[in-house]
PDB file of C-alpha atoms in Angstrom:
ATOM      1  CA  UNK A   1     123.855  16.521-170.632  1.00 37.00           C
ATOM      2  CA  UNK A   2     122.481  17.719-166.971  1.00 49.00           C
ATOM      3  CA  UNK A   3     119.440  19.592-166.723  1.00 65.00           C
ATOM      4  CA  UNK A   4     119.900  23.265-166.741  1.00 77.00           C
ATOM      5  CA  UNK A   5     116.426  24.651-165.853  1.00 91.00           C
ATOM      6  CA  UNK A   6     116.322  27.050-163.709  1.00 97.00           C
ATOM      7  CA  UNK A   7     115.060  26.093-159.481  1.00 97.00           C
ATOM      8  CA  UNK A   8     112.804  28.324-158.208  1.00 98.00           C
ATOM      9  CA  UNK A   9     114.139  29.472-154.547  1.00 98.00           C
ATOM     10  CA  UNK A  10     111.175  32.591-154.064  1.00 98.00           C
ATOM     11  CA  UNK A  11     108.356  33.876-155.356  1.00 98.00           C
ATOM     12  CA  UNK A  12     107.373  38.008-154.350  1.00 98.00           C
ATOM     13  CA  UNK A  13     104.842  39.747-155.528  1.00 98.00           C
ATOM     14  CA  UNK A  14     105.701  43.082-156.357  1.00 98.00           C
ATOM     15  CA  UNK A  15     104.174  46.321-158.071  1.00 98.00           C
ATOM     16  CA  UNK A  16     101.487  43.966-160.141  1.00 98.00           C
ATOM     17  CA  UNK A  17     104.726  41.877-161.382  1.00 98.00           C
ATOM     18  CA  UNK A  18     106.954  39.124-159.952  1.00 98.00           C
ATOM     19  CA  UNK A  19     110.018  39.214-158.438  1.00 98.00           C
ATOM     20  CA  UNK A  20     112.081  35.692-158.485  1.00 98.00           C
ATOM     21  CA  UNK A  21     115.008  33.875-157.353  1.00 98.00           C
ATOM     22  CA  UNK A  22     115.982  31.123-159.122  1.00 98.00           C
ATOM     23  CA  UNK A  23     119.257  28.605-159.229  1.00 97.00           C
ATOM     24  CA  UNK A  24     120.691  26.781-162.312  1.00 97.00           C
ATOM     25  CA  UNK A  25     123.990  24.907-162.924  1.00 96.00           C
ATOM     26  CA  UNK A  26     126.592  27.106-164.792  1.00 97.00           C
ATOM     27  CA  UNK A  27     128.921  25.547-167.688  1.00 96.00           C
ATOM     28  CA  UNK A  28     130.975  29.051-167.314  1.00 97.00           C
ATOM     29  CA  UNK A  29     131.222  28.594-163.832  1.00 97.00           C
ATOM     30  CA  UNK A  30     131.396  25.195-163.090  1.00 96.00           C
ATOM     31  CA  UNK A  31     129.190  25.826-160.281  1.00 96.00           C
ATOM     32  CA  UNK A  32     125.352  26.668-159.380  1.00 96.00           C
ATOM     33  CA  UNK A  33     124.631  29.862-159.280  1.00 97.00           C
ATOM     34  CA  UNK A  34     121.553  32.176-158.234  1.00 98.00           C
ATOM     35  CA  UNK A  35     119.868  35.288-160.006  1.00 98.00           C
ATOM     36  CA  UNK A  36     116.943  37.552-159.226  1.00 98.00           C
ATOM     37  CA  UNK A  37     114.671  38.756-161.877  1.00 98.00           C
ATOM     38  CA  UNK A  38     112.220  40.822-161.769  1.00 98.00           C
ATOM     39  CA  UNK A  39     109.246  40.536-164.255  1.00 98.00           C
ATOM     40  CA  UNK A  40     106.664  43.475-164.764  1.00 98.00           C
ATOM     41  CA  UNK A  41     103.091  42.933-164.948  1.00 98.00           C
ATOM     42  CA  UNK A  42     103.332  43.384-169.146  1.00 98.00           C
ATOM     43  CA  UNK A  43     105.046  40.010-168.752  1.00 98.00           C
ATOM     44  CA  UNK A  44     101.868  37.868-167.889  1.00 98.00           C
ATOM     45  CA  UNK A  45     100.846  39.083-171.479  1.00 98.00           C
ATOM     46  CA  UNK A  46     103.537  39.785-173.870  1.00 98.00           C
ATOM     47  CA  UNK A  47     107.650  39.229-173.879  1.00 98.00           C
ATOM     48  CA  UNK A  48     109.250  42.141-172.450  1.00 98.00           C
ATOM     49  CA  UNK A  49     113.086  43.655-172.675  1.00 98.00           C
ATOM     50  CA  UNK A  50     115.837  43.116-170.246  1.00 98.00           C
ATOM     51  CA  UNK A  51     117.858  45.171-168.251  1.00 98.00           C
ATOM     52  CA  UNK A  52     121.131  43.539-166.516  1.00 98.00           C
ATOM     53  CA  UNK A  53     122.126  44.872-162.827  1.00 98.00           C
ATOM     54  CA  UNK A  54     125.366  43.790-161.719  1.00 98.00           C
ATOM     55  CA  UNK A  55     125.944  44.450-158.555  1.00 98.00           C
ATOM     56  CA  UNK A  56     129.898  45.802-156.473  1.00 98.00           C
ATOM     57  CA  UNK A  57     132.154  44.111-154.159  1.00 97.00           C
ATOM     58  CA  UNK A  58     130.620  42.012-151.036  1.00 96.00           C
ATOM     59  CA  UNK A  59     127.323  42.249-152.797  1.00 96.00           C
ATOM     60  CA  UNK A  60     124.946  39.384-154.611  1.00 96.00           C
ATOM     61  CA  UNK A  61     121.897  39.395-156.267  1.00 96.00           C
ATOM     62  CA  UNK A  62     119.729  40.221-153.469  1.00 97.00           C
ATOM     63  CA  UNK A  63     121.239  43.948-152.484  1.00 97.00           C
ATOM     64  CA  UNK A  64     120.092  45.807-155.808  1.00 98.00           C
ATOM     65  CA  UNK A  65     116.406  43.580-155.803  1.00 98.00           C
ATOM     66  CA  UNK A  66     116.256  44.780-152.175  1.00 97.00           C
ATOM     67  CA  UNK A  67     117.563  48.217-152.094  1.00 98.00           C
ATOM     68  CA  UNK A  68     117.407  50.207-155.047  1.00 98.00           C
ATOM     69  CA  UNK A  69     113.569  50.595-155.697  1.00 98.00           C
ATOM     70  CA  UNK A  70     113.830  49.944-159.143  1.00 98.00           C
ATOM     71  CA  UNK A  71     110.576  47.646-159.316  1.00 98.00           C
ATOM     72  CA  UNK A  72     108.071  50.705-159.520  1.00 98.00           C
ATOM     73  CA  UNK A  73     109.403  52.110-162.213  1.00 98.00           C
ATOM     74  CA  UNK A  74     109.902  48.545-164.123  1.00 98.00           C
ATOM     75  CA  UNK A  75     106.429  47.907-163.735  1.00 98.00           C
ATOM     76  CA  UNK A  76     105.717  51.312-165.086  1.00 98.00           C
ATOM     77  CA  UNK A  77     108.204  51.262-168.543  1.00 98.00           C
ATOM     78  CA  UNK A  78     107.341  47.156-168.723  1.00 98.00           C
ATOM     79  CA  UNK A  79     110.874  46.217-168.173  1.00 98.00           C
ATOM     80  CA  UNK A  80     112.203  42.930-166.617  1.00 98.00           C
ATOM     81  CA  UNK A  81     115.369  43.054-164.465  1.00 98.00           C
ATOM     82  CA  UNK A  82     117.977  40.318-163.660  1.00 98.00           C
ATOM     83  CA  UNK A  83     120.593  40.386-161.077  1.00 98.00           C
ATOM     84  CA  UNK A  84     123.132  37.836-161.366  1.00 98.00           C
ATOM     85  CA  UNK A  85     125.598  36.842-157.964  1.00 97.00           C
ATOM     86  CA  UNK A  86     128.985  38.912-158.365  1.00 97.00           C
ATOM     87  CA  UNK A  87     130.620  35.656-158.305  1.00 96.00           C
ATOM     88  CA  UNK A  88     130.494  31.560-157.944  1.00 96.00           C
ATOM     89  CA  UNK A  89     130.306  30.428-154.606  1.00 94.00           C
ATOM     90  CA  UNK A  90     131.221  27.071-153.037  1.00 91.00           C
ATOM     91  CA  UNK A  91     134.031  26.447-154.605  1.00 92.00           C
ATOM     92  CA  UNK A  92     136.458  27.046-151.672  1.00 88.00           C
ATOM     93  CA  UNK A  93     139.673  27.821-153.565  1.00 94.00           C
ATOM     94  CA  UNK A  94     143.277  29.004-151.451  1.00 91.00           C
ATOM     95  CA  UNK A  95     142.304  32.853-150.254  1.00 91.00           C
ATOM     96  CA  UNK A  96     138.934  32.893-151.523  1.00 93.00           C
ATOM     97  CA  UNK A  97     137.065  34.417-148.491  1.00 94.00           C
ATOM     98  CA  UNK A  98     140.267  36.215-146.954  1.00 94.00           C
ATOM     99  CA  UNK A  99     139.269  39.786-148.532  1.00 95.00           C
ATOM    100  CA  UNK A 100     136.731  41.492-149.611  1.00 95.00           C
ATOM    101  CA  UNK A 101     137.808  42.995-152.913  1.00 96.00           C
ATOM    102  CA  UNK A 102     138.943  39.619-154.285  1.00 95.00           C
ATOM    103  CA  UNK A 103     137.376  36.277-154.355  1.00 93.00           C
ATOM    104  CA  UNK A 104     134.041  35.775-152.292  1.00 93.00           C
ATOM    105  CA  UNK A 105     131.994  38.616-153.912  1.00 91.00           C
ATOM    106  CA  UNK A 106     134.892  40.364-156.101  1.00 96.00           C
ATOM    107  CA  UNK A 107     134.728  38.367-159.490  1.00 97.00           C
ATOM    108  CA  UNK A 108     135.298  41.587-161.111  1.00 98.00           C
ATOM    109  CA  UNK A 109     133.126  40.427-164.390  1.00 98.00           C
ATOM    110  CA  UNK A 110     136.742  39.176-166.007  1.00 98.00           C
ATOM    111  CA  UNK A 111     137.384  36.003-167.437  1.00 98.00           C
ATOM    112  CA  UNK A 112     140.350  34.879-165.007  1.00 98.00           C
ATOM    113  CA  UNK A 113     143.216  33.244-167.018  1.00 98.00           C
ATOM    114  CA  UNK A 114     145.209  32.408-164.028  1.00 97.00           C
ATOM    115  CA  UNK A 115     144.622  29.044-161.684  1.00 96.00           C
ATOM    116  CA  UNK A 116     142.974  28.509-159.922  1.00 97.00           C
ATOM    117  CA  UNK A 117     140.624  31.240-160.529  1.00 97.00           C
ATOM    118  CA  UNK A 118     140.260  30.722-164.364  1.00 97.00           C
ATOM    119  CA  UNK A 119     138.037  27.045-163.395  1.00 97.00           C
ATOM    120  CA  UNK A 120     135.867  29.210-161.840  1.00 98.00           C
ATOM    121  CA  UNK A 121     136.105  32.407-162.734  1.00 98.00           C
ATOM    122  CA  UNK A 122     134.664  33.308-166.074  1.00 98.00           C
ATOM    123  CA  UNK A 123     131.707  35.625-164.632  1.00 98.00           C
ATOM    124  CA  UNK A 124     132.128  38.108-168.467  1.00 98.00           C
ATOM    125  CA  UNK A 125     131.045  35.016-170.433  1.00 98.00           C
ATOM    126  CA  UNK A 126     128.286  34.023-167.705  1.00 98.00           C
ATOM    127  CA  UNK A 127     127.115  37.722-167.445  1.00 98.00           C
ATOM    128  CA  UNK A 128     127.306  38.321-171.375  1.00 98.00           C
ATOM    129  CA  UNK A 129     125.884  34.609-172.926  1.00 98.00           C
ATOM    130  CA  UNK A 130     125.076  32.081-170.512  1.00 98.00           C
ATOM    131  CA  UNK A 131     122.880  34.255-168.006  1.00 98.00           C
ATOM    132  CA  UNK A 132     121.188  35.777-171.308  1.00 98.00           C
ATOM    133  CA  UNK A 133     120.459  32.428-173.049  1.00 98.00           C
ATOM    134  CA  UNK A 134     119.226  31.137-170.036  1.00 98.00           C
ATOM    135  CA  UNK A 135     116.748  34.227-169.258  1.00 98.00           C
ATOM    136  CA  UNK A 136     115.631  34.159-172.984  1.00 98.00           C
ATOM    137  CA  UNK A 137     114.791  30.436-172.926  1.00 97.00           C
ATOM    138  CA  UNK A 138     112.932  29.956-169.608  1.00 98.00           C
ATOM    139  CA  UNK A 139     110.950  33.697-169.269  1.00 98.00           C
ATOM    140  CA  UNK A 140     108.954  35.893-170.948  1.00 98.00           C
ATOM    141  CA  UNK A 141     111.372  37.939-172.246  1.00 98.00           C
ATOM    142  CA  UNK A 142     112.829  39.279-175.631  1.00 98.00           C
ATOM    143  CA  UNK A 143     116.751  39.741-176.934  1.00 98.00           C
ATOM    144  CA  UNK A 144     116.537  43.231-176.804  1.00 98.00           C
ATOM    145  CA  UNK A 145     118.801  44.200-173.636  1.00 98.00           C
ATOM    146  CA  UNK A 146     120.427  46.650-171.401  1.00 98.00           C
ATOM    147  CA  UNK A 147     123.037  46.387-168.459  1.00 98.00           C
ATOM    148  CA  UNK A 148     123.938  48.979-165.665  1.00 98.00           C
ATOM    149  CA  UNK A 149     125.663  48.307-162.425  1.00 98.00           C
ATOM    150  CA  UNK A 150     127.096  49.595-159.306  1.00 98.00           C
ATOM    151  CA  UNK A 151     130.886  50.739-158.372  1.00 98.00           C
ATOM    152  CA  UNK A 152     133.024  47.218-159.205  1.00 98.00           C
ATOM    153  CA  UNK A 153     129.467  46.247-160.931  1.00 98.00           C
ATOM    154  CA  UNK A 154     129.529  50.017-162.694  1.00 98.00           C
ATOM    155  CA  UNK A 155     132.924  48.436-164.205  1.00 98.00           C
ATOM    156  CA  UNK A 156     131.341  45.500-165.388  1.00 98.00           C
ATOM    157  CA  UNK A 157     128.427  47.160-167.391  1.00 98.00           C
ATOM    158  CA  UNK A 158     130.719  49.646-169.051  1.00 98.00           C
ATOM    159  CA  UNK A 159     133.263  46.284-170.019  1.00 98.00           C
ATOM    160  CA  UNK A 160     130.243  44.230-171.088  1.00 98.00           C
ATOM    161  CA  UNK A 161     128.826  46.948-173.286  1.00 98.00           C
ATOM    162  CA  UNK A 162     132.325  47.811-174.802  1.00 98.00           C
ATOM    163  CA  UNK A 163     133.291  44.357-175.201  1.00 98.00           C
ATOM    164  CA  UNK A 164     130.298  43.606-177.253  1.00 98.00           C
ATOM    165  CA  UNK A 165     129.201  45.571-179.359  1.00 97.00           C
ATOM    166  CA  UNK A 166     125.628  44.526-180.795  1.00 97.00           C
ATOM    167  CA  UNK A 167     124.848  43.044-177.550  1.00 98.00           C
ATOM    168  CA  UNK A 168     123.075  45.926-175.836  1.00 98.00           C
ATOM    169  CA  UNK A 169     121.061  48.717-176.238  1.00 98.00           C
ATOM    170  CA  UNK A 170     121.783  50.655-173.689  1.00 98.00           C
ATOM    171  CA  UNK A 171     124.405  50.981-170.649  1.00 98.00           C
ATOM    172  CA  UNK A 172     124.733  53.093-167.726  1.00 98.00           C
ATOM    173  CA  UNK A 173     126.865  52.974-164.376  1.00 98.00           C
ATOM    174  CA  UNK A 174     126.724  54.437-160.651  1.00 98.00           C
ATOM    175  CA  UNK A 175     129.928  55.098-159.444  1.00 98.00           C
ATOM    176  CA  UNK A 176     131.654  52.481-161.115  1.00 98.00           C
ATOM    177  CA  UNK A 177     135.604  51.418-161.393  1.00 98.00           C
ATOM    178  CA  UNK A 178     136.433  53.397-164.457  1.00 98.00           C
ATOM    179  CA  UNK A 179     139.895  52.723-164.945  1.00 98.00           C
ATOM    180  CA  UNK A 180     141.104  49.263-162.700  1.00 98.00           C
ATOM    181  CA  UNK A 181     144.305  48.860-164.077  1.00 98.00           C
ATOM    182  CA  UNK A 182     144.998  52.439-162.218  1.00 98.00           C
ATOM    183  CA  UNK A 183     143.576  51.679-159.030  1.00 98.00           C
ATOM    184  CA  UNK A 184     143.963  49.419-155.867  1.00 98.00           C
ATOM    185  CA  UNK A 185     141.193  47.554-156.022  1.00 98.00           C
ATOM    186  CA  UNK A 186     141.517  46.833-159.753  1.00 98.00           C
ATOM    187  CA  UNK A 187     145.849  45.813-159.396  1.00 98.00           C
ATOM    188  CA  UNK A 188     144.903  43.436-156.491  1.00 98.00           C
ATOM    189  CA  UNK A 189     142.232  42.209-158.673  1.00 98.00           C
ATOM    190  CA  UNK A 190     143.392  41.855-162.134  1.00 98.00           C
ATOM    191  CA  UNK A 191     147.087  40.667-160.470  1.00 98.00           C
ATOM    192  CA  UNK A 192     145.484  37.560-158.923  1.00 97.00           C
ATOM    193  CA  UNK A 193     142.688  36.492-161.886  1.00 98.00           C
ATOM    194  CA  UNK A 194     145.106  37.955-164.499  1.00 98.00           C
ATOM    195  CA  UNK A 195     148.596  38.002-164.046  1.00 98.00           C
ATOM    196  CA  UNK A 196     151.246  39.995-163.592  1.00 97.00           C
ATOM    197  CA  UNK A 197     151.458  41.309-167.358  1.00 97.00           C
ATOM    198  CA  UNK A 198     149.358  44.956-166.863  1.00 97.00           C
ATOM    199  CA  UNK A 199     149.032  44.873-170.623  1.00 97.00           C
ATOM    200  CA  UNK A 200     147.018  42.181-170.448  1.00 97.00           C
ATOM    201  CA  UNK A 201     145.025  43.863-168.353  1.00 98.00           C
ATOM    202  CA  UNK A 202     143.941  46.757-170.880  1.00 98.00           C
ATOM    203  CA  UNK A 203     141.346  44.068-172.224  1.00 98.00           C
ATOM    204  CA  UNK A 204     139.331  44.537-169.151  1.00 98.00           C
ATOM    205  CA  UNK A 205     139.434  48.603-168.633  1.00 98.00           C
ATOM    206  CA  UNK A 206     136.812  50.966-169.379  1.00 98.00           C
ATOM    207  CA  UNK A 207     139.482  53.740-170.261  1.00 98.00           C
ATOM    208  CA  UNK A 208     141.413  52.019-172.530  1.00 98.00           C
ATOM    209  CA  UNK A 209     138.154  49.904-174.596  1.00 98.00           C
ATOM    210  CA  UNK A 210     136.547  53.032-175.099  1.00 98.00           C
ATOM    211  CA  UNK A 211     139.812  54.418-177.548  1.00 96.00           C
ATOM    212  CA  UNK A 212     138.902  51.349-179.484  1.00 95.00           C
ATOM    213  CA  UNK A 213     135.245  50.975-179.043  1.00 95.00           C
ATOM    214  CA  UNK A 214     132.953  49.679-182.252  1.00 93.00           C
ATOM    215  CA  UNK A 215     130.111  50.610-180.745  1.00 96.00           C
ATOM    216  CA  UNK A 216     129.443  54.108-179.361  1.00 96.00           C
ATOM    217  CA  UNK A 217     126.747  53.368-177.062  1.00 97.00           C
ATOM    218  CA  UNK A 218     126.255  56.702-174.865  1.00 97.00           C
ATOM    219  CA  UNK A 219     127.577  56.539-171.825  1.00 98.00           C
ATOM    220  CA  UNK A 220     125.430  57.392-168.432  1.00 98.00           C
ATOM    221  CA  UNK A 221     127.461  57.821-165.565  1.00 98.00           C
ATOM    222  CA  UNK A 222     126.140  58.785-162.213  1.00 98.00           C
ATOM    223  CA  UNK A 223     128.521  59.534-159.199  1.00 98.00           C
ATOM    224  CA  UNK A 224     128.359  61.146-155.717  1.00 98.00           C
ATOM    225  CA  UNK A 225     130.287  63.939-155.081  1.00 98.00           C
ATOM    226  CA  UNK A 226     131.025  62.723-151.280  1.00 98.00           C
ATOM    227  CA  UNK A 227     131.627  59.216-152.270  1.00 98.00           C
ATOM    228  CA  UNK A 228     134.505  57.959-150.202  1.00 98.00           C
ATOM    229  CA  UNK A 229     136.552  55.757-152.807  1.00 98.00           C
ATOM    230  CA  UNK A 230     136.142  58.603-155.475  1.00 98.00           C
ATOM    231  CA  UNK A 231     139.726  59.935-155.843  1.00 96.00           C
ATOM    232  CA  UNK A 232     141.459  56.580-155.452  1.00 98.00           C
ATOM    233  CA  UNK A 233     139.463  53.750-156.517  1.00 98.00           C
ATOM    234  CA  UNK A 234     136.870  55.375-158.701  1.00 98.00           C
ATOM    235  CA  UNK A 235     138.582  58.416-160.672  1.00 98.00           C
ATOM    236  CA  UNK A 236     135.536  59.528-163.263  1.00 98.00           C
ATOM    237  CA  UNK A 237     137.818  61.721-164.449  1.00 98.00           C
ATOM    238  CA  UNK A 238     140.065  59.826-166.352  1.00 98.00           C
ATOM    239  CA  UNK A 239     136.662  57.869-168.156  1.00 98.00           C
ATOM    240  CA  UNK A 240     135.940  61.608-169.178  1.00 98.00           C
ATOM    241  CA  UNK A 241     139.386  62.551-170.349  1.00 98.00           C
ATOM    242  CA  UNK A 242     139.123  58.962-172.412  1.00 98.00           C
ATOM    243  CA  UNK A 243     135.789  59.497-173.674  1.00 98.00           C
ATOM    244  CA  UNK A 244     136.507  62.777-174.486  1.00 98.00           C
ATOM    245  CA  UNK A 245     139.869  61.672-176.643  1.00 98.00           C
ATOM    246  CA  UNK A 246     138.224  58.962-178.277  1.00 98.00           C
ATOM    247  CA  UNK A 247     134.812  61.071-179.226  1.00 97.00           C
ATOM    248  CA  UNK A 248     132.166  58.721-177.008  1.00 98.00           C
ATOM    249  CA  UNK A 249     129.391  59.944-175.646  1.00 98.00           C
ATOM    250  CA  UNK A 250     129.499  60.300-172.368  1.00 98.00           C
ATOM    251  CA  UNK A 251     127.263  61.998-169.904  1.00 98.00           C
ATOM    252  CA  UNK A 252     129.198  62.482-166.398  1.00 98.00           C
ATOM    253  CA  UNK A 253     126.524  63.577-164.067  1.00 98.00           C
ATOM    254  CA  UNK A 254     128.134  64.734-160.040  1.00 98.00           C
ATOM    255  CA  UNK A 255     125.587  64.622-157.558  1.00 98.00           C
ATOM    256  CA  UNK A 256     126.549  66.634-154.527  1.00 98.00           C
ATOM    257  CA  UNK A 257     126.510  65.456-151.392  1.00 98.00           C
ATOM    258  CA  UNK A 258     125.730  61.631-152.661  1.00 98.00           C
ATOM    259  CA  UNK A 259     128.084  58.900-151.124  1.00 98.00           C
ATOM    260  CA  UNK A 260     128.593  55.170-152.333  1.00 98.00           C
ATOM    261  CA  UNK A 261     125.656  53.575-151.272  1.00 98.00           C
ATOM    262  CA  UNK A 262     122.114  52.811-152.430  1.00 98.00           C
ATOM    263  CA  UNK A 263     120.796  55.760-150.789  1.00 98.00           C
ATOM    264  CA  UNK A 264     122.696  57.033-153.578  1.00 98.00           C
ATOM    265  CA  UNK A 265     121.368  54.354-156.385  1.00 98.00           C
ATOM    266  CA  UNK A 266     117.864  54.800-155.392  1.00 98.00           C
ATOM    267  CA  UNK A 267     117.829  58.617-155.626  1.00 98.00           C
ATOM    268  CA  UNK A 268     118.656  58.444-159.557  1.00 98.00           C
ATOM    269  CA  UNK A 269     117.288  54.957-160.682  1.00 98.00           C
ATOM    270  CA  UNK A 270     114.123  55.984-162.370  1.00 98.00           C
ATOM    271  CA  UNK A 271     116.336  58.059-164.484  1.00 98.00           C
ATOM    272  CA  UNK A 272     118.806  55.347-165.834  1.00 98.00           C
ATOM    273  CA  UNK A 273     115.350  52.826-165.741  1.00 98.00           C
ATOM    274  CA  UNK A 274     114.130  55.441-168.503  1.00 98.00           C
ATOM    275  CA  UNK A 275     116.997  55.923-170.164  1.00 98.00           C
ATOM    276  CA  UNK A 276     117.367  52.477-170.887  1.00 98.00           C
ATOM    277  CA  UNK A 277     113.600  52.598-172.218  1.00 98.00           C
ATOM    278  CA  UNK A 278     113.944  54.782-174.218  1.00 98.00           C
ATOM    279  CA  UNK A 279     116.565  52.494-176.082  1.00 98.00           C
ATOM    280  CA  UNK A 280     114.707  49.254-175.629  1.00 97.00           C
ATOM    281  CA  UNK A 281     112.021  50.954-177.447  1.00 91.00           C
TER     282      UNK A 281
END
């Protein structure tokens, strides 16, 4: 059995806390991959909860941990964040690194079922239980948790928290994919790690897992008004409409004038930081 404690690539001291890169060899991956995590100053003293960023397209653990400002407030509420990649790297597969809405950067938080990608792909179960385990075993931390994310990451939170009920305490998005199997990053997506058969898809779409959902976690969704991929790639409308059929809280908060980028995410952080507090008790 190899050795999967985690390498320490940086070290940053940050708001009286740490913030830390690390690398480990994944089992759901089949390749090494790298996380940030931030951990408050409460940490040095006592275990703390967890909230999960996963970040969008082109992105990896570094843009959120660098951009969004969320380490101020963390230290404040005593919450530790981890950032996984958006998706293993080195592996070099037919196409990989010819887009940049599939492959390098665009795991799209699925388990992939076609090949090659399903060898590889499998970034759900590495997000939900390997990443997890791994932060629980090696950090100060506790198994109470909370995930939020960003555009495709925005779709990945929403999936992970649907998917698994019990798992988190909280979830929120910024501007995230809502409804994939609808849109054109989502088809190109789903087509290639999935398949041809759209039904299939359904398994990995916000819209349709909240008509079934176990677990009514309330919904905090945060999009600019003058994002540019709203209409077509985005569409918080039709997560309303589903929410609203299905009786899950949502709450669908328009910011005007707000586009898709972490200008954007660091304007409203604090407020999904404490609304995840005030679920991770």
């Amino acid at each position: 059995m190899s050795d999967t404690t985690p390498e320490l690539l940086a070290s940053n001291k940050c708001f009286g806390g740490w913030l830390k890169r690390y690398k480990h060899t994944s089992t759901a991956t089949g390749t090494e991959m790298v996380f940030a995590i931030y951990l408050p100053p409460q940490a040095q003293t006592e275990k703390v909860p967890v909230l999960y960023w996963l970040s969008g397209l082109t992105c990896t653990d570094e843009n959120f941990m660098q951009k969004a400002g969320a380490q101020r407030m963390a230290a404040e509420l005593g919450i530790a964040l981890v950032a996984p990649d958006t998706s293993p790297r080195g592996t070099d597969l037919p196409g990989e690194h010819d887009s940049y809405d599939f492959g390098s950067g665009a795991g799209f938080y699925v388990n992939a079922t076609r090949q090659p990608w399903s060898a590889h792909y499998n970034m759900f179960d590495y997000v939900t239980e390997e990443l997890p385990a791994l932060v629980e075993q090696y950090f100060p931390v506790t198994d109470k948790r909370a995930i939020s994310g960003h555009s495709m990451g925005g779709h990945g939170a929403l999936i992970c928290a649907l998917k698994k009920p019990g798992r988190y305490r909280s979830v929120s998005a910024f501007a995230p994919i809502t409804n994939p199997v609808n849109c054109p990053w989502g088809e190109k997506a789903f087509t290639g790690y999935l398949g041809d058969d759209r039904e299939a898809w359904k398994a990995w779409d916000a819209c349709e897992l909240v008509a079934t959902a176990k677990e009514k976690l309330p919904l905090l969704v945060d999009q600019g008004e003058a994002d540019n991929f709203l209409d077509e790639q985005l569409k918080p409308g039709a997560l309303e409409a589903a929410c609203e059929a299905a009786g899950h809280p949502l709450e669908l908060r328009l910011q005007p004038g707000y586009d898709h980028s972490y200008f954007f995410i660091a304007s409203f952080i604090d407020d999904h930081l404490r609304h995840h507090a005030r679920a991770l008790g």
